[in-house]
């Protein structure tokens, strides 16, 4: 029985050389780097959009709270006044103001949303400190306030 092994330059063709494998690995790493940076940029934008949407939701719920009770939630109750009836408040909607929520959701980075009445920038302020969880910052670390969102009810 004859073995059919091709010879090329005097050696058998059994696989790839180390140099060929290294070239392929380098090319794959470069592609992964390019694609990874683009994907991370989209994820950051999606988190900012989510935070803005949640802040708009809180803003609408606070406006409904004011229509029912005649005043905005005070700072001590904050956003929790939207899910739990504050003491001494009349006219509060027994179903709450955030549909099917038993707790105030965290921002997309796992931090808290904050509320202040009266606000420094609008009638009341609702904000997230962004990805870094600290005041100030740029891009994904920037603070997101309801007064900065286009279409805000308080413009």
Short mmCIF file of N, CA and C in Angstrom, two decimals, residues 21-141:
data_model
loop_
_atom_site.label_atom_id
_atom_site.label_comp_id
_atom_site.label_asym_id
_atom_site.label_seq_id
_atom_site.Cartn_x
_atom_site.Cartn_y
_atom_site.Cartn_z
N UNK A 21 0.66 30.77 12.13
CA UNK A 21 -0.29 30.87 13.24
C UNK A 21 -0.20 32.24 13.91
N UNK A 22 1.00 32.74 14.10
CA UNK A 22 1.16 34.05 14.74
C UNK A 22 0.56 35.16 13.88
N UNK A 23 0.71 35.09 12.57
CA UNK A 23 0.12 36.08 11.67
C UNK A 23 -1.40 36.07 11.79
N UNK A 24 -1.99 34.88 11.81
CA UNK A 24 -3.46 34.77 11.93
C UNK A 24 -3.91 35.33 13.28
N UNK A 25 -3.21 35.03 14.35
CA UNK A 25 -3.58 35.52 15.68
C UNK A 25 -3.50 37.05 15.74
N UNK A 26 -2.47 37.62 15.16
CA UNK A 26 -2.33 39.08 15.13
C UNK A 26 -3.47 39.72 14.35
N UNK A 27 -3.82 39.15 13.22
CA UNK A 27 -4.93 39.69 12.41
C UNK A 27 -6.23 39.61 13.19
N UNK A 28 -6.50 38.48 13.85
CA UNK A 28 -7.73 38.34 14.64
C UNK A 28 -7.75 39.33 15.81
N UNK A 29 -6.61 39.56 16.45
CA UNK A 29 -6.55 40.50 17.56
C UNK A 29 -6.84 41.92 17.09
N UNK A 30 -6.30 42.29 15.93
CA UNK A 30 -6.57 43.63 15.39
C UNK A 30 -8.05 43.80 15.06
N UNK A 31 -8.66 42.80 14.45
CA UNK A 31 -10.09 42.87 14.14
C UNK A 31 -10.93 42.96 15.41
N UNK A 32 -10.58 42.16 16.41
CA UNK A 32 -11.32 42.18 17.67
C UNK A 32 -11.20 43.55 18.33
N UNK A 33 -10.04 44.18 18.26
CA UNK A 33 -9.86 45.50 18.83
C UNK A 33 -10.72 46.54 18.15
N UNK A 34 -10.78 46.49 16.84
CA UNK A 34 -11.61 47.45 16.10
C UNK A 34 -13.09 47.25 16.38
N UNK A 35 -13.54 46.03 16.33
CA UNK A 35 -14.95 45.74 16.57
C UNK A 35 -15.31 46.01 18.02
N UNK A 36 -14.44 45.65 18.96
CA UNK A 36 -14.70 45.86 20.39
C UNK A 36 -14.89 47.32 20.73
N UNK A 37 -14.07 48.20 20.17
CA UNK A 37 -14.21 49.63 20.45
C UNK A 37 -15.53 50.16 19.94
N UNK A 38 -15.95 49.74 18.77
CA UNK A 38 -17.23 50.19 18.22
C UNK A 38 -18.40 49.70 19.06
N UNK A 39 -18.35 48.44 19.48
CA UNK A 39 -19.43 47.88 20.29
C UNK A 39 -19.51 48.59 21.63
N UNK A 40 -18.38 48.86 22.26
CA UNK A 40 -18.38 49.54 23.55
C UNK A 40 -18.97 50.95 23.43
N UNK A 41 -18.72 51.62 22.31
CA UNK A 41 -19.30 52.94 22.09
C UNK A 41 -20.82 52.88 22.00
N UNK A 42 -21.34 51.86 21.35
CA UNK A 42 -22.80 51.70 21.25
C UNK A 42 -23.41 51.37 22.60
N UNK A 43 -22.72 50.56 23.39
CA UNK A 43 -23.23 50.21 24.72
C UNK A 43 -23.29 51.46 25.60
N UNK A 44 -22.26 52.30 25.55
CA UNK A 44 -22.25 53.54 26.34
C UNK A 44 -23.41 54.44 25.93
N UNK A 45 -23.65 54.59 24.63
CA UNK A 45 -24.76 55.43 24.15
C UNK A 45 -26.10 54.86 24.60
N UNK A 46 -26.23 53.54 24.57
CA UNK A 46 -27.48 52.91 24.99
C UNK A 46 -27.76 53.14 26.47
N UNK A 47 -26.73 53.12 27.29
CA UNK A 47 -26.92 53.37 28.73
C UNK A 47 -27.35 54.81 28.98
N UNK A 48 -26.76 55.74 28.25
CA UNK A 48 -27.15 57.15 28.40
C UNK A 48 -28.60 57.34 27.98
N UNK A 49 -28.99 56.72 26.88
CA UNK A 49 -30.38 56.80 26.40
C UNK A 49 -31.34 56.20 27.42
N UNK A 50 -30.96 55.08 28.01
CA UNK A 50 -31.80 54.44 29.03
C UNK A 50 -31.96 55.34 30.24
N UNK A 51 -30.89 55.95 30.70
CA UNK A 51 -30.97 56.85 31.85
C UNK A 51 -31.89 58.03 31.55
N UNK A 52 -31.78 58.59 30.36
CA UNK A 52 -32.65 59.71 29.99
C UNK A 52 -34.11 59.28 29.96
N UNK A 53 -34.38 58.10 29.45
CA UNK A 53 -35.76 57.60 29.39
C UNK A 53 -36.32 57.39 30.79
N UNK A 54 -35.51 56.84 31.68
CA UNK A 54 -35.99 56.62 33.05
C UNK A 54 -36.24 57.96 33.75
N UNK A 55 -35.36 58.92 33.53
CA UNK A 55 -35.56 60.24 34.14
C UNK A 55 -36.85 60.88 33.62
N UNK A 56 -37.13 60.74 32.32
CA UNK A 56 -38.39 61.25 31.76
C UNK A 56 -39.58 60.54 32.40
N UNK A 57 -39.46 59.24 32.65
CA UNK A 57 -40.53 58.49 33.30
C UNK A 57 -40.78 59.04 34.71
N UNK A 58 -39.69 59.28 35.47
CA UNK A 58 -39.84 59.86 36.81
C UNK A 58 -40.48 61.24 36.74
N UNK A 59 -40.08 62.02 35.76
CA UNK A 59 -40.61 63.37 35.61
C UNK A 59 -42.13 63.33 35.38
N UNK A 60 -42.59 62.44 34.53
CA UNK A 60 -44.02 62.30 34.29
C UNK A 60 -44.76 61.83 35.53
N UNK A 61 -44.16 60.90 36.26
CA UNK A 61 -44.80 60.40 37.49
C UNK A 61 -44.88 61.50 38.55
N UNK A 62 -43.85 62.32 38.64
CA UNK A 62 -43.88 63.42 39.62
C UNK A 62 -44.93 64.44 39.23
N UNK A 63 -45.10 64.71 37.95
CA UNK A 63 -46.15 65.63 37.51
C UNK A 63 -47.53 65.07 37.87
N UNK A 64 -47.73 63.77 37.70
CA UNK A 64 -49.00 63.15 38.08
C UNK A 64 -49.21 63.22 39.59
N UNK A 65 -48.15 63.00 40.35
CA UNK A 65 -48.20 63.12 41.81
C UNK A 65 -48.68 64.52 42.20
N UNK A 66 -48.12 65.54 41.55
CA UNK A 66 -48.50 66.93 41.86
C UNK A 66 -49.97 67.18 41.50
N UNK A 67 -50.42 66.64 40.37
CA UNK A 67 -51.83 66.83 40.00
C UNK A 67 -52.76 66.22 41.04
N UNK A 68 -52.39 65.06 41.57
CA UNK A 68 -53.24 64.37 42.55
C UNK A 68 -53.18 64.99 43.93
N UNK A 69 -52.00 65.42 44.36
CA UNK A 69 -51.81 65.85 45.75
C UNK A 69 -51.73 67.37 45.92
N UNK A 70 -51.49 68.08 44.82
CA UNK A 70 -51.39 69.53 44.89
C UNK A 70 -49.98 70.05 45.16
N UNK A 71 -49.02 69.16 45.32
CA UNK A 71 -47.63 69.59 45.56
C UNK A 71 -46.67 68.51 45.08
N UNK A 72 -45.41 68.92 44.94
CA UNK A 72 -44.37 67.96 44.56
C UNK A 72 -43.91 67.18 45.79
N UNK A 73 -43.35 66.00 45.58
CA UNK A 73 -42.80 65.26 46.73
C UNK A 73 -41.72 66.10 47.41
N UNK A 74 -41.63 65.97 48.74
CA UNK A 74 -40.56 66.71 49.42
C UNK A 74 -39.25 65.91 49.32
N UNK A 75 -38.18 66.55 49.70
CA UNK A 75 -36.87 65.93 49.56
C UNK A 75 -36.69 64.70 50.44
N UNK A 76 -37.35 64.68 51.61
CA UNK A 76 -37.22 63.54 52.51
C UNK A 76 -37.80 62.28 51.88
N UNK A 77 -38.92 62.41 51.18
CA UNK A 77 -39.55 61.24 50.54
C UNK A 77 -38.93 60.98 49.17
N UNK A 78 -38.56 62.03 48.48
CA UNK A 78 -37.91 61.89 47.18
C UNK A 78 -38.72 61.05 46.20
N UNK A 79 -38.01 60.27 45.41
CA UNK A 79 -38.66 59.44 44.39
C UNK A 79 -39.48 58.32 45.01
N UNK A 80 -39.21 57.96 46.27
CA UNK A 80 -39.98 56.90 46.92
C UNK A 80 -41.44 57.30 47.12
N UNK A 81 -41.73 58.61 47.07
CA UNK A 81 -43.12 59.07 47.16
C UNK A 81 -43.93 58.59 45.96
N UNK A 82 -43.26 58.13 44.91
CA UNK A 82 -43.96 57.63 43.72
C UNK A 82 -44.42 56.19 43.88
N UNK A 83 -43.85 55.46 44.84
CA UNK A 83 -44.22 54.05 45.02
C UNK A 83 -44.79 53.75 46.40
N UNK A 84 -44.53 54.63 47.39
CA UNK A 84 -45.05 54.46 48.74
C UNK A 84 -45.70 55.76 49.19
N UNK A 85 -46.91 55.66 49.71
CA UNK A 85 -47.63 56.87 50.12
C UNK A 85 -46.91 57.55 51.28
N UNK A 86 -46.51 58.80 51.09
CA UNK A 86 -45.86 59.53 52.17
C UNK A 86 -46.87 59.87 53.27
N UNK A 87 -46.43 59.94 54.51
CA UNK A 87 -47.36 60.28 55.60
C UNK A 87 -47.90 61.70 55.43
N UNK A 88 -49.18 61.86 55.72
CA UNK A 88 -49.81 63.17 55.69
C UNK A 88 -50.18 63.69 54.32
N UNK A 89 -50.03 62.87 53.30
CA UNK A 89 -50.36 63.31 51.93
C UNK A 89 -51.78 62.86 51.60
N UNK A 90 -52.59 63.79 51.11
CA UNK A 90 -53.95 63.43 50.70
C UNK A 90 -54.02 63.45 49.18
N UNK A 91 -54.83 62.56 48.63
CA UNK A 91 -55.03 62.48 47.19
C UNK A 91 -54.05 61.57 46.48
N UNK A 92 -53.17 60.91 47.24
CA UNK A 92 -52.17 60.03 46.64
C UNK A 92 -52.84 58.86 45.94
N UNK A 93 -52.40 58.50 44.75
CA UNK A 93 -52.96 57.40 43.98
C UNK A 93 -52.59 56.08 44.66
N UNK A 94 -53.57 55.31 45.06
CA UNK A 94 -53.31 54.08 45.81
C UNK A 94 -52.51 53.04 45.02
N UNK A 95 -52.45 53.18 43.71
CA UNK A 95 -51.66 52.25 42.90
C UNK A 95 -50.23 52.75 42.68
N UNK A 96 -49.93 53.92 43.19
CA UNK A 96 -48.60 54.49 43.00
C UNK A 96 -48.50 55.16 41.64
N UNK A 97 -47.32 55.65 41.34
CA UNK A 97 -47.12 56.42 40.11
C UNK A 97 -46.13 55.77 39.16
N UNK A 98 -45.52 54.69 39.57
CA UNK A 98 -44.63 53.92 38.70
C UNK A 98 -45.22 52.53 38.56
N UNK A 99 -45.82 52.29 37.43
CA UNK A 99 -46.57 51.06 37.19
C UNK A 99 -45.71 49.82 37.39
N UNK A 100 -46.24 48.90 38.20
CA UNK A 100 -45.62 47.60 38.47
C UNK A 100 -44.21 47.69 39.03
N UNK A 101 -43.93 48.71 39.80
CA UNK A 101 -42.61 48.84 40.42
C UNK A 101 -42.76 48.87 41.93
N UNK A 102 -41.97 48.05 42.59
CA UNK A 102 -41.97 48.01 44.05
C UNK A 102 -40.77 48.75 44.64
N UNK A 103 -39.86 49.17 43.78
CA UNK A 103 -38.68 49.89 44.22
C UNK A 103 -38.25 50.85 43.12
N UNK A 104 -37.48 51.85 43.48
CA UNK A 104 -36.96 52.80 42.49
C UNK A 104 -35.82 52.10 41.76
N UNK A 105 -35.88 52.03 40.45
CA UNK A 105 -34.81 51.34 39.71
C UNK A 105 -33.48 52.10 39.82
N UNK A 106 -32.40 51.36 39.69
CA UNK A 106 -31.06 51.95 39.64
C UNK A 106 -30.81 52.49 38.24
N UNK A 107 -29.85 53.38 38.12
CA UNK A 107 -29.49 53.86 36.79
C UNK A 107 -28.74 52.74 36.05
N UNK A 108 -28.49 52.88 34.76
CA UNK A 108 -27.87 51.79 33.99
C UNK A 108 -26.48 51.38 34.46
N UNK A 109 -25.85 52.20 35.30
CA UNK A 109 -24.51 51.88 35.82
C UNK A 109 -24.59 51.33 37.23
N UNK A 110 -25.81 51.11 37.74
CA UNK A 110 -25.99 50.55 39.08
C UNK A 110 -26.04 51.58 40.19
N UNK A 111 -26.05 52.86 39.85
CA UNK A 111 -26.12 53.92 40.85
C UNK A 111 -27.55 54.37 41.09
N UNK A 112 -27.71 55.29 42.01
CA UNK A 112 -29.04 55.82 42.35
C UNK A 112 -29.40 57.00 41.47
N UNK A 113 -30.71 57.23 41.36
CA UNK A 113 -31.21 58.48 40.81
C UNK A 113 -31.48 59.40 42.01
N UNK A 114 -31.31 60.71 41.78
CA UNK A 114 -31.47 61.67 42.85
C UNK A 114 -32.58 62.65 42.50
N UNK A 115 -33.21 63.19 43.54
CA UNK A 115 -34.34 64.11 43.39
C UNK A 115 -34.15 65.28 44.34
N UNK A 116 -34.50 66.49 43.86
CA UNK A 116 -34.44 67.68 44.71
C UNK A 116 -35.56 68.62 44.33
N UNK A 117 -36.30 69.07 45.38
CA UNK A 117 -37.34 70.07 45.17
C UNK A 117 -37.19 71.15 46.23
N UNK A 118 -37.17 72.41 45.88
CA UNK A 118 -37.11 72.93 44.52
C UNK A 118 -35.74 72.64 43.91
N UNK A 119 -35.74 72.59 42.60
CA UNK A 119 -34.51 72.24 41.90
C UNK A 119 -33.60 73.44 41.68
N UNK A 120 -32.35 73.14 41.42
CA UNK A 120 -31.38 74.19 41.07
C UNK A 120 -31.51 74.60 39.61
N UNK A 121 -32.01 73.68 38.76
CA UNK A 121 -32.05 73.92 37.32
C UNK A 121 -33.47 73.98 36.76
N UNK A 122 -34.43 73.51 37.51
CA UNK A 122 -35.83 73.48 37.08
C UNK A 122 -36.72 73.47 38.33
N UNK A 123 -38.04 73.31 38.12
CA UNK A 123 -38.94 73.25 39.28
C UNK A 123 -38.49 72.18 40.27
N UNK A 124 -38.11 71.03 39.73
CA UNK A 124 -37.51 69.96 40.53
C UNK A 124 -36.43 69.32 39.66
N UNK A 125 -35.43 68.80 40.30
CA UNK A 125 -34.33 68.15 39.58
C UNK A 125 -34.35 66.65 39.85
N UNK A 126 -34.13 65.90 38.78
CA UNK A 126 -33.90 64.46 38.86
C UNK A 126 -32.62 64.23 38.08
N UNK A 127 -31.70 63.47 38.66
CA UNK A 127 -30.44 63.26 37.95
C UNK A 127 -29.76 61.95 38.32
N UNK A 128 -28.84 61.58 37.44
CA UNK A 128 -27.93 60.45 37.63
C UNK A 128 -26.52 61.01 37.49
N UNK A 129 -25.60 60.46 38.26
CA UNK A 129 -24.20 60.91 38.16
C UNK A 129 -23.43 60.21 37.05
N UNK A 130 -24.08 59.38 36.25
CA UNK A 130 -23.40 58.73 35.12
C UNK A 130 -22.55 57.55 35.54
N UNK A 131 -21.68 57.13 34.63
CA UNK A 131 -20.90 55.91 34.81
C UNK A 131 -19.95 55.96 36.01
N UNK A 132 -19.38 57.14 36.29
CA UNK A 132 -18.41 57.21 37.39
C UNK A 132 -19.07 57.38 38.76
N UNK A 133 -20.37 57.67 38.79
CA UNK A 133 -21.09 57.82 40.06
C UNK A 133 -20.69 59.05 40.85
N UNK A 134 -20.00 59.99 40.21
CA UNK A 134 -19.55 61.20 40.89
C UNK A 134 -20.02 62.44 40.13
N UNK A 135 -20.14 63.53 40.86
CA UNK A 135 -20.58 64.78 40.23
C UNK A 135 -19.59 65.22 39.16
N UNK A 136 -20.14 65.73 38.05
CA UNK A 136 -19.30 66.20 36.94
C UNK A 136 -18.93 65.07 36.01
N UNK A 137 -18.01 65.33 35.13
CA UNK A 137 -17.54 64.31 34.19
C UNK A 137 -17.95 64.63 32.77
N UNK A 138 -17.40 63.86 31.86
CA UNK A 138 -17.68 64.03 30.44
C UNK A 138 -18.08 62.70 29.83
N UNK A 139 -18.72 62.78 28.67
CA UNK A 139 -19.15 61.60 27.93
C UNK A 139 -19.99 60.69 28.81
N UNK A 140 -19.60 59.43 28.99
CA UNK A 140 -20.40 58.49 29.78
C UNK A 140 -20.38 58.83 31.27
N UNK A 141 -19.39 59.58 31.72
CA UNK A 141 -19.29 59.97 33.12
C UNK A 141 -20.09 61.24 33.44
#
